PDB file of C-alpha atoms in Angstrom:
ATOM      1  CA  UNK H   1      10.670 -27.696   8.654  1.00  0.00           C
ATOM      2  CA  UNK H   2       7.303 -26.147   7.826  1.00  0.00           C
ATOM      3  CA  UNK H   3       5.846 -27.480   4.605  1.00  0.00           C
ATOM      4  CA  UNK H   4       2.646 -27.184   2.579  1.00  0.00           C
ATOM      5  CA  UNK H   5       1.673 -29.810   0.032  1.00  0.00           C
ATOM      6  CA  UNK H   6      -1.204 -29.302  -2.408  1.00  0.00           C
ATOM      7  CA  UNK H   7      -3.097 -31.960  -4.316  1.00  0.00           C
ATOM      8  CA  UNK H   8      -6.261 -32.361  -6.333  1.00  0.00           C
ATOM      9  CA  UNK H   9      -5.608 -30.379  -9.479  1.00  0.00           C
ATOM     10  CA  UNK H  10      -6.422 -31.713 -12.916  1.00  0.00           C
ATOM     11  CA  UNK H  11      -8.038 -31.247 -16.296  1.00  0.00           C
ATOM     12  CA  UNK H  12     -11.810 -30.738 -16.315  1.00  0.00           C
ATOM     13  CA  UNK H  13     -14.520 -29.325 -18.531  1.00  0.00           C
ATOM     14  CA  UNK H  14     -16.458 -26.127 -17.964  1.00  0.00           C
ATOM     15  CA  UNK H  15     -19.148 -26.658 -15.347  1.00  0.00           C
ATOM     16  CA  UNK H  16     -17.266 -29.425 -13.552  1.00  0.00           C
ATOM     17  CA  UNK H  17     -16.018 -29.406  -9.969  1.00  0.00           C
ATOM     18  CA  UNK H  18     -12.698 -30.075  -8.277  1.00  0.00           C
ATOM     19  CA  UNK H  19     -11.530 -30.124  -4.680  1.00  0.00           C
ATOM     20  CA  UNK H  20      -8.017 -29.052  -3.843  1.00  0.00           C
ATOM     21  CA  UNK H  21      -6.307 -30.077  -0.621  1.00  0.00           C
ATOM     22  CA  UNK H  22      -3.398 -28.498   1.231  1.00  0.00           C
ATOM     23  CA  UNK H  23      -1.752 -30.396   4.050  1.00  0.00           C
ATOM     24  CA  UNK H  24       0.534 -28.566   6.450  1.00  0.00           C
ATOM     25  CA  UNK H  25       3.334 -30.135   8.440  1.00  0.00           C
ATOM     26  CA  UNK H  26       6.194 -28.975  10.591  1.00  0.00           C
ATOM     27  CA  UNK H  27       4.393 -26.520  12.835  1.00  0.00           C
ATOM     28  CA  UNK H  28       4.404 -27.110  16.549  1.00  0.00           C
ATOM     29  CA  UNK H  29       2.089 -24.254  17.572  1.00  0.00           C
ATOM     30  CA  UNK H  30      -1.380 -23.076  16.633  1.00  0.00           C
ATOM     31  CA  UNK H  31      -2.687 -23.506  13.097  1.00  0.00           C
ATOM     32  CA  UNK H  32      -2.046 -20.605  10.787  1.00  0.00           C
ATOM     33  CA  UNK H  33      -4.408 -18.693   8.540  1.00  0.00           C
ATOM     34  CA  UNK H  34      -4.506 -20.644   5.298  1.00  0.00           C
ATOM     35  CA  UNK H  35      -5.188 -19.223   1.884  1.00  0.00           C
ATOM     36  CA  UNK H  36      -5.369 -20.105  -1.777  1.00  0.00           C
ATOM     37  CA  UNK H  37      -3.902 -17.995  -4.540  1.00  0.00           C
ATOM     38  CA  UNK H  38      -3.717 -18.706  -8.243  1.00  0.00           C
ATOM     39  CA  UNK H  39      -1.583 -17.579 -11.137  1.00  0.00           C
ATOM     40  CA  UNK H  40      -2.411 -17.924 -14.792  1.00  0.00           C
ATOM     41  CA  UNK H  41       0.284 -17.683 -17.489  1.00  0.00           C
ATOM     42  CA  UNK H  42       1.370 -14.107 -18.036  1.00  0.00           C
ATOM     43  CA  UNK H  43      -0.751 -12.800 -15.186  1.00  0.00           C
ATOM     44  CA  UNK H  44      -0.097 -11.679 -11.641  1.00  0.00           C
ATOM     45  CA  UNK H  45      -0.836 -13.931  -8.711  1.00  0.00           C
ATOM     46  CA  UNK H  46      -4.470 -13.541  -7.642  1.00  0.00           C
ATOM     47  CA  UNK H  47      -6.069 -13.981  -4.238  1.00  0.00           C
ATOM     48  CA  UNK H  48      -8.709 -16.721  -4.228  1.00  0.00           C
ATOM     49  CA  UNK H  49      -9.748 -17.371  -0.631  1.00  0.00           C
ATOM     50  CA  UNK H  50      -8.553 -17.375   2.976  1.00  0.00           C
ATOM     51  CA  UNK H  51      -9.739 -19.067   6.157  1.00  0.00           C
ATOM     52  CA  UNK H  52      -8.928 -18.115   9.721  1.00  0.00           C
ATOM     53  CA  UNK H  53      -7.160 -20.315  12.243  1.00  0.00           C
ATOM     54  CA  UNK H  54     -10.348 -21.710  13.732  1.00  0.00           C
ATOM     55  CA  UNK H  55     -12.228 -21.792  10.439  1.00  0.00           C
ATOM     56  CA  UNK H  56     -14.789 -19.282  11.604  1.00  0.00           C
ATOM     57  CA  UNK H  57     -13.963 -16.537   9.116  1.00  0.00           C
ATOM     58  CA  UNK H  58     -13.531 -16.784   5.375  1.00  0.00           C
ATOM     59  CA  UNK H  59     -13.004 -14.306   2.548  1.00  0.00           C
ATOM     60  CA  UNK H  60     -13.115 -14.794  -1.201  1.00  0.00           C
ATOM     61  CA  UNK H  61     -11.895 -13.042  -4.283  1.00  0.00           C
ATOM     62  CA  UNK H  62     -14.664 -11.449  -6.337  1.00  0.00           C
ATOM     63  CA  UNK H  63     -14.119 -13.775  -9.287  1.00  0.00           C
ATOM     64  CA  UNK H  64     -14.837 -16.922  -7.270  1.00  0.00           C
ATOM     65  CA  UNK H  65     -17.541 -15.813  -4.842  1.00  0.00           C
ATOM     66  CA  UNK H  66     -20.523 -18.143  -4.913  1.00  0.00           C
ATOM     67  CA  UNK H  67     -18.597 -20.878  -6.747  1.00  0.00           C
ATOM     68  CA  UNK H  68     -15.633 -21.727  -4.494  1.00  0.00           C
ATOM     69  CA  UNK H  69     -15.672 -22.713  -0.823  1.00  0.00           C
ATOM     70  CA  UNK H  70     -12.661 -22.820   1.475  1.00  0.00           C
ATOM     71  CA  UNK H  71     -12.683 -25.022   4.562  1.00  0.00           C
ATOM     72  CA  UNK H  72     -10.233 -26.665   6.922  1.00  0.00           C
ATOM     73  CA  UNK H  73      -9.842 -29.651   9.208  1.00  0.00           C
ATOM     74  CA  UNK H  74      -7.348 -28.752  11.914  1.00  0.00           C
ATOM     75  CA  UNK H  75      -7.262 -32.325  13.177  1.00  0.00           C
ATOM     76  CA  UNK H  76      -5.789 -33.247   9.786  1.00  0.00           C
ATOM     77  CA  UNK H  77      -3.808 -30.012   9.358  1.00  0.00           C
ATOM     78  CA  UNK H  78      -5.503 -29.684   5.998  1.00  0.00           C
ATOM     79  CA  UNK H  79      -7.280 -26.909   4.140  1.00  0.00           C
ATOM     80  CA  UNK H  80      -9.579 -27.496   1.195  1.00  0.00           C
ATOM     81  CA  UNK H  81     -10.827 -25.503  -1.765  1.00  0.00           C
ATOM     82  CA  UNK H  82     -14.042 -26.818  -3.256  1.00  0.00           C
ATOM     83  CA  UNK H  83     -14.388 -25.387  -6.746  1.00  0.00           C
ATOM     84  CA  UNK H  84     -17.765 -25.672  -8.458  1.00  0.00           C
ATOM     85  CA  UNK H  85     -18.947 -24.560 -11.882  1.00  0.00           C
ATOM     86  CA  UNK H  86     -15.378 -24.178 -13.088  1.00  0.00           C
ATOM     87  CA  UNK H  87     -14.811 -21.977 -16.115  1.00  0.00           C
ATOM     88  CA  UNK H  88     -11.897 -21.671 -18.547  1.00  0.00           C
ATOM     89  CA  UNK H  89     -10.852 -18.433 -16.854  1.00  0.00           C
ATOM     90  CA  UNK H  90     -10.217 -20.445 -13.681  1.00  0.00           C
ATOM     91  CA  UNK H  91      -7.307 -22.158 -15.423  1.00  0.00           C
ATOM     92  CA  UNK H  92      -4.183 -21.477 -13.373  1.00  0.00           C
ATOM     93  CA  UNK H  93      -1.644 -22.925 -10.997  1.00  0.00           C
ATOM     94  CA  UNK H  94      -3.255 -22.884  -7.567  1.00  0.00           C
ATOM     95  CA  UNK H  95      -1.031 -22.279  -4.568  1.00  0.00           C
ATOM     96  CA  UNK H  96      -1.708 -22.880  -0.905  1.00  0.00           C
ATOM     97  CA  UNK H  97      -0.180 -20.400   1.535  1.00  0.00           C
ATOM     98  CA  UNK H  98      -0.078 -19.986   5.301  1.00  0.00           C
ATOM     99  CA  UNK H  99       0.522 -16.981   7.506  1.00  0.00           C
ATOM    100  CA  UNK H 100       0.722 -16.025  11.140  1.00  0.00           C
ATOM    101  CA  UNK H 101      -0.117 -12.421  10.312  1.00  0.00           C
ATOM    102  CA  UNK H 102      -3.151 -10.546   9.055  1.00  0.00           C
ATOM    103  CA  UNK H 103      -6.059 -12.601   7.790  1.00  0.00           C
ATOM    104  CA  UNK H 104      -6.389 -10.478   4.650  1.00  0.00           C
ATOM    105  CA  UNK H 105      -2.754  -9.642   4.125  1.00  0.00           C
ATOM    106  CA  UNK H 106      -1.339  -9.498   0.575  1.00  0.00           C
ATOM    107  CA  UNK H 107       0.529 -12.434  -0.877  1.00  0.00           C
ATOM    108  CA  UNK H 108       3.940 -11.071   0.110  1.00  0.00           C
ATOM    109  CA  UNK H 109       2.931 -11.351   3.778  1.00  0.00           C
ATOM    110  CA  UNK H 110       2.605 -15.130   3.460  1.00  0.00           C
ATOM    111  CA  UNK H 111       5.915 -16.787   4.379  1.00  0.00           C
ATOM    112  CA  UNK H 112       4.831 -20.347   3.674  1.00  0.00           C
ATOM    113  CA  UNK H 113       3.878 -21.640   0.220  1.00  0.00           C
ATOM    114  CA  UNK H 114       3.165 -24.949  -1.413  1.00  0.00           C
ATOM    115  CA  UNK H 115       4.561 -26.029  -4.763  1.00  0.00           C
ATOM    116  CA  UNK H 116       1.311 -25.412  -6.629  1.00  0.00           C
ATOM    117  CA  UNK H 117      -1.149 -27.637  -8.432  1.00  0.00           C
ATOM    118  CA  UNK H 118      -2.353 -27.103 -12.000  1.00  0.00           C
ATOM    119  CA  UNK H 119      -6.041 -26.673 -12.723  1.00  0.00           C
ATOM    120  CA  UNK H 120      -7.040 -26.607 -16.384  1.00  0.00           C
ATOM    121  CA  UNK H 121     -10.613 -26.019 -17.488  1.00  0.00           C
ATOM    122  CA  UNK H 122     -11.607 -26.590 -21.104  1.00  0.00           C
ATOM    123  CA  UNK H 123     -14.674 -25.111 -22.768  1.00  0.00           C
TER     124      UNK H 123
END
């Protein structure tokens, strides 16, 4: 069964960095587009970043451009989110998602989701 498992969240101070990982298992065909979303308490889920199957194309949400970098290692079936210069407004549960559809599809087009990892940034 297809499964995504995130890791790497934690409690950091403003200006610090974290790297999240998302390992996929259970697929027998080509790697999927992989994305990161986040959801803060009381807020809607927000798009963070997405990377294409071969890693050649990436897109970012406006709030993280220039600070976050998405990458992937298909040999390890793992996607990463390097988060630099974290700010308190980045505090959220971060979810990894995978899709066989459009690269920039909305969250409801992603059929595969991880359990989420908490990132908390203090000022």
